[in-house]
Amino acid sequence: MDYKSKFGFGCMILPLTDENDLTKIDQELLNEMVDLYMEKGFNYFDTSFAYHNGESEVAMRKAIVERYPRESYRICDKMPTWALTSDEDNDKFVNIMLERLGIDYFDVFFIHNINVPWLKLAEEHNTFEYLKNMKEKGIAKEIGISFHDNSELLEKFLDKYGDMIDIVQLELNYLDWEDSTIEAHKCYDLCVKHGLDIYVMEPLKGGVIVNQNEEINNDFKEFNSNKSIASFCNEILCILKTYKNSFKWNK
């Protein structure tokens, strides 16, 4: 697969015209952001059924799908695992997402937020089999999961489903690399063991890493005052994973 970009455009938090209403997306500003991103040579956009109460996908259609050739961009969307109540919901949600986006296939499709309770829901409603069928029919070019739990669960999951999927999206940053609950390092190694691509979410830990106390920020500035705090986050993570697989930066 020829990836034009390793830096993704996350569409979970988009600019708003009304800060109290997540559905009021500033479409004009978003269009400008997309244009700049594409101009710099990037092309991967990540959204979900749930982002901005469904309006993220609509805004993406207006900013990307209606303004750029289909072959020039890649779109990732995600199944709302927590909302599944029946096998029929798989098809229902996928059709809604395709309609909102104005496309007839996903470049990447994830089962969203795999953890203990939501993995159970996905298994109860045959979502993994549905995901496999999506790829076989060309509705999704690549398939996978976004993962939000510890390495023990991921190991069990990959032993069962690793041969079915292409990608695992992990929370990876230098604070979580050896964290005892997130276990990013162990999760990363498991994905490498199974030969899966790894997409990165939370490289800045939701902004936490770039909003450290003054003492920590000063340490970075003393090391190199010409670099931003955010740029150090990416460099440190790259050092941590110098061996094995390549990350695809997602957010």
mmCIF file of N, CA and C in Angstrom, residues 69-125:
data_model
loop_
_atom_site.group_PDB
_atom_site.id
_atom_site.type_symbol
_atom_site.label_atom_id
_atom_site.label_comp_id
_atom_site.label_asym_id
_atom_site.label_seq_id
_atom_site.Cartn_x
_atom_site.Cartn_y
_atom_site.Cartn_z
ATOM 1 N N PRO A 69 -10.977 15.166 -5.761
ATOM 2 C CA PRO A 69 -11.187 13.868 -6.419
ATOM 3 C C PRO A 69 -11.072 12.720 -5.415
ATOM 4 N N ARG A 70 -11.872 11.690 -5.600
ATOM 5 C CA ARG A 70 -11.915 10.590 -4.634
ATOM 6 C C ARG A 70 -10.558 9.929 -4.456
ATOM 7 N N GLU A 71 -9.763 9.831 -5.498
ATOM 8 C CA GLU A 71 -8.479 9.147 -5.387
ATOM 9 C C GLU A 71 -7.420 9.982 -4.668
ATOM 10 N N SER A 72 -7.738 11.231 -4.353
ATOM 11 C CA SER A 72 -6.732 12.116 -3.748
ATOM 12 C C SER A 72 -6.723 12.077 -2.226
ATOM 13 N N TYR A 73 -7.678 11.414 -1.606
ATOM 14 C CA TYR A 73 -7.766 11.381 -0.148
ATOM 15 C C TYR A 73 -8.164 9.991 0.333
ATOM 16 N N ARG A 74 -7.896 9.747 1.623
ATOM 17 C CA ARG A 74 -8.274 8.488 2.261
ATOM 18 C C ARG A 74 -9.109 8.812 3.484
ATOM 19 N N ILE A 75 -10.204 8.079 3.670
ATOM 20 C CA ILE A 75 -11.112 8.316 4.790
ATOM 21 C C ILE A 75 -11.207 7.074 5.662
ATOM 22 N N CYS A 76 -11.054 7.292 6.961
ATOM 23 C CA CYS A 76 -11.263 6.243 7.959
ATOM 24 C C CYS A 76 -12.501 6.586 8.776
ATOM 25 N N ASP A 77 -13.376 5.614 8.950
ATOM 26 C CA ASP A 77 -14.549 5.786 9.810
ATOM 27 C C ASP A 77 -14.638 4.602 10.765
ATOM 28 N N LYS A 78 -15.549 4.691 11.742
ATOM 29 C CA LYS A 78 -15.559 3.689 12.816
ATOM 30 C C LYS A 78 -16.982 3.308 13.223
ATOM 31 N N MET A 79 -17.156 2.018 13.448
ATOM 32 C CA MET A 79 -18.424 1.481 13.912
ATOM 33 C C MET A 79 -18.676 1.894 15.364
ATOM 34 N N PRO A 80 -19.870 2.431 15.674
ATOM 35 C CA PRO A 80 -20.185 2.798 17.069
ATOM 36 C C PRO A 80 -20.518 1.557 17.900
ATOM 37 N N THR A 81 -19.482 0.883 18.360
ATOM 38 C CA THR A 81 -19.618 -0.427 19.001
ATOM 39 C C THR A 81 -20.613 -0.408 20.156
ATOM 40 N N TRP A 82 -20.575 0.643 20.958
ATOM 41 C CA TRP A 82 -21.413 0.764 22.151
ATOM 42 C C TRP A 82 -22.907 0.839 21.835
ATOM 43 N N ALA A 83 -23.237 1.182 20.576
ATOM 44 C CA ALA A 83 -24.634 1.369 20.193
ATOM 45 C C ALA A 83 -25.251 0.136 19.561
ATOM 46 N N LEU A 84 -24.466 -0.927 19.391
ATOM 47 C CA LEU A 84 -24.976 -2.136 18.740
ATOM 48 C C LEU A 84 -25.995 -2.849 19.624
ATOM 49 N N THR A 85 -27.153 -3.137 19.051
ATOM 50 C CA THR A 85 -28.196 -3.872 19.770
ATOM 51 C C THR A 85 -28.656 -5.118 19.021
ATOM 52 N N SER A 86 -28.238 -5.244 17.750
ATOM 53 C CA SER A 86 -28.631 -6.396 16.938
ATOM 54 C C SER A 86 -27.653 -6.538 15.785
ATOM 55 N N ASP A 87 -27.663 -7.678 15.114
ATOM 56 C CA ASP A 87 -26.818 -7.892 13.944
ATOM 57 C C ASP A 87 -27.146 -6.878 12.843
ATOM 58 N N GLU A 88 -28.425 -6.504 12.726
ATOM 59 C CA GLU A 88 -28.848 -5.577 11.683
ATOM 60 C C GLU A 88 -28.262 -4.194 11.865
ATOM 61 N N ASP A 89 -27.860 -3.857 13.093
ATOM 62 C CA ASP A 89 -27.287 -2.535 13.330
ATOM 63 C C ASP A 89 -25.979 -2.323 12.571
ATOM 64 N N ASN A 90 -25.233 -3.390 12.332
ATOM 65 C CA ASN A 90 -23.987 -3.254 11.578
ATOM 66 C C ASN A 90 -24.247 -2.588 10.231
ATOM 67 N N ASP A 91 -25.176 -3.143 9.489
ATOM 68 C CA ASP A 91 -25.505 -2.618 8.174
ATOM 69 C C ASP A 91 -26.133 -1.230 8.278
ATOM 70 N N LYS A 92 -26.975 -1.036 9.266
ATOM 71 C CA LYS A 92 -27.643 0.254 9.440
ATOM 72 C C LYS A 92 -26.635 1.376 9.658
ATOM 73 N N PHE A 93 -25.695 1.162 10.561
ATOM 74 C CA PHE A 93 -24.733 2.217 10.864
ATOM 75 C C PHE A 93 -23.793 2.472 9.687
ATOM 76 N N VAL A 94 -23.351 1.425 9.018
ATOM 77 C CA VAL A 94 -22.456 1.606 7.869
ATOM 78 C C VAL A 94 -23.150 2.400 6.767
ATOM 79 N N ASN A 95 -24.400 2.096 6.482
ATOM 80 C CA ASN A 95 -25.132 2.829 5.447
ATOM 81 C C ASN A 95 -25.307 4.299 5.819
ATOM 82 N N ILE A 96 -25.545 4.565 7.092
ATOM 83 C CA ILE A 96 -25.669 5.956 7.550
ATOM 84 C C ILE A 96 -24.349 6.697 7.345
ATOM 85 N N MET A 97 -23.239 6.045 7.689
ATOM 86 C CA MET A 97 -21.925 6.684 7.558
ATOM 87 C C MET A 97 -21.592 6.961 6.095
ATOM 88 N N LEU A 98 -21.856 5.994 5.216
ATOM 89 C CA LEU A 98 -21.590 6.192 3.798
ATOM 90 C C LEU A 98 -22.422 7.346 3.243
ATOM 91 N N GLU A 99 -23.675 7.437 3.678
ATOM 92 C CA GLU A 99 -24.549 8.519 3.204
ATOM 93 C C GLU A 99 -24.077 9.869 3.736
ATOM 94 N N ARG A 100 -23.722 9.933 5.010
ATOM 95 C CA ARG A 100 -23.245 11.198 5.572
ATOM 96 C C ARG A 100 -21.999 11.689 4.841
ATOM 97 N N LEU A 101 -21.097 10.762 4.533
ATOM 98 C CA LEU A 101 -19.837 11.122 3.886
ATOM 99 C C LEU A 101 -19.980 11.329 2.376
ATOM 100 N N GLY A 102 -21.002 10.757 1.790
ATOM 101 C CA GLY A 102 -21.184 10.874 0.349
ATOM 102 C C GLY A 102 -20.198 10.041 -0.444
ATOM 103 N N ILE A 103 -19.822 8.874 0.100
ATOM 104 C CA ILE A 103 -18.874 7.977 -0.568
ATOM 105 C C ILE A 103 -19.500 6.595 -0.684
ATOM 106 N N ASP A 104 -18.882 5.729 -1.496
ATOM 107 C CA ASP A 104 -19.413 4.367 -1.619
ATOM 108 C C ASP A 104 -18.459 3.314 -1.073
ATOM 109 N N TYR A 105 -17.314 3.761 -0.537
ATOM 110 C CA TYR A 105 -16.422 2.835 0.167
ATOM 111 C C TYR A 105 -15.548 3.616 1.141
ATOM 112 N N PHE A 106 -15.054 2.927 2.168
ATOM 113 C CA PHE A 106 -14.106 3.487 3.126
ATOM 114 C C PHE A 106 -12.707 3.009 2.763
ATOM 115 N N ASP A 107 -11.740 3.888 2.875
ATOM 116 C CA ASP A 107 -10.364 3.448 2.695
ATOM 117 C C ASP A 107 -9.918 2.600 3.880
ATOM 118 N N VAL A 108 -10.358 2.998 5.061
ATOM 119 C CA VAL A 108 -10.078 2.258 6.296
ATOM 120 C C VAL A 108 -11.347 2.256 7.133
ATOM 121 N N PHE A 109 -11.658 1.109 7.736
ATOM 122 C CA PHE A 109 -12.825 1.047 8.621
ATOM 123 C C PHE A 109 -12.452 0.283 9.883
ATOM 124 N N PHE A 110 -12.746 0.911 11.032
ATOM 125 C CA PHE A 110 -12.433 0.323 12.336
ATOM 126 C C PHE A 110 -13.698 -0.032 13.101
ATOM 127 N N ILE A 111 -13.613 -1.059 13.923
ATOM 128 C CA ILE A 111 -14.564 -1.237 15.021
ATOM 129 C C ILE A 111 -14.034 -0.384 16.157
ATOM 130 N N HIS A 112 -14.854 0.521 16.610
ATOM 131 C CA HIS A 112 -14.409 1.607 17.477
ATOM 132 C C HIS A 112 -14.263 1.169 18.944
ATOM 133 N N ASN A 113 -13.141 1.566 19.533
ATOM 134 C CA ASN A 113 -12.957 1.533 20.980
ATOM 135 C C ASN A 113 -13.143 0.135 21.580
ATOM 136 N N ILE A 114 -12.294 -0.785 21.158
ATOM 137 C CA ILE A 114 -12.373 -2.133 21.698
ATOM 138 C C ILE A 114 -11.832 -2.164 23.119
ATOM 139 N N ASN A 115 -12.698 -2.554 24.044
ATOM 140 C CA ASN A 115 -12.358 -2.816 25.440
ATOM 141 C C ASN A 115 -13.199 -4.010 25.876
ATOM 142 N N VAL A 116 -13.176 -4.345 27.141
ATOM 143 C CA VAL A 116 -13.872 -5.572 27.573
ATOM 144 C C VAL A 116 -15.362 -5.548 27.252
ATOM 145 N N PRO A 117 -16.138 -4.534 27.699
ATOM 146 C CA PRO A 117 -17.585 -4.585 27.439
ATOM 147 C C PRO A 117 -17.950 -4.436 25.972
ATOM 148 N N TRP A 118 -17.225 -3.610 25.229
ATOM 149 C CA TRP A 118 -17.603 -3.369 23.839
ATOM 150 C C TRP A 118 -17.103 -4.462 22.908
ATOM 151 N N LEU A 119 -16.046 -5.145 23.282
ATOM 152 C CA LEU A 119 -15.658 -6.337 22.537
ATOM 153 C C LEU A 119 -16.771 -7.378 22.635
ATOM 154 N N LYS A 120 -17.339 -7.498 23.805
ATOM 155 C CA LYS A 120 -18.445 -8.449 24.003
ATOM 156 C C LYS A 120 -19.630 -8.099 23.106
ATOM 157 N N LEU A 121 -19.956 -6.808 23.014
ATOM 158 C CA LEU A 121 -21.063 -6.385 22.149
ATOM 159 C C LEU A 121 -20.775 -6.708 20.686
ATOM 160 N N ALA A 122 -19.549 -6.407 20.258
ATOM 161 C CA ALA A 122 -19.188 -6.664 18.865
ATOM 162 C C ALA A 122 -19.265 -8.151 18.537
ATOM 163 N N GLU A 123 -18.858 -8.994 19.480
ATOM 164 C CA GLU A 123 -18.924 -10.438 19.255
ATOM 165 C C GLU A 123 -20.372 -10.920 19.278
ATOM 166 N N GLU A 124 -21.172 -10.389 20.175
ATOM 167 C CA GLU A 124 -22.574 -10.806 20.269
ATOM 168 C C GLU A 124 -23.339 -10.507 18.979
ATOM 169 N N HIS A 125 -22.945 -9.419 18.306
ATOM 170 C CA HIS A 125 -23.691 -8.991 17.118
ATOM 171 C C HIS A 125 -22.915 -9.220 15.814
#
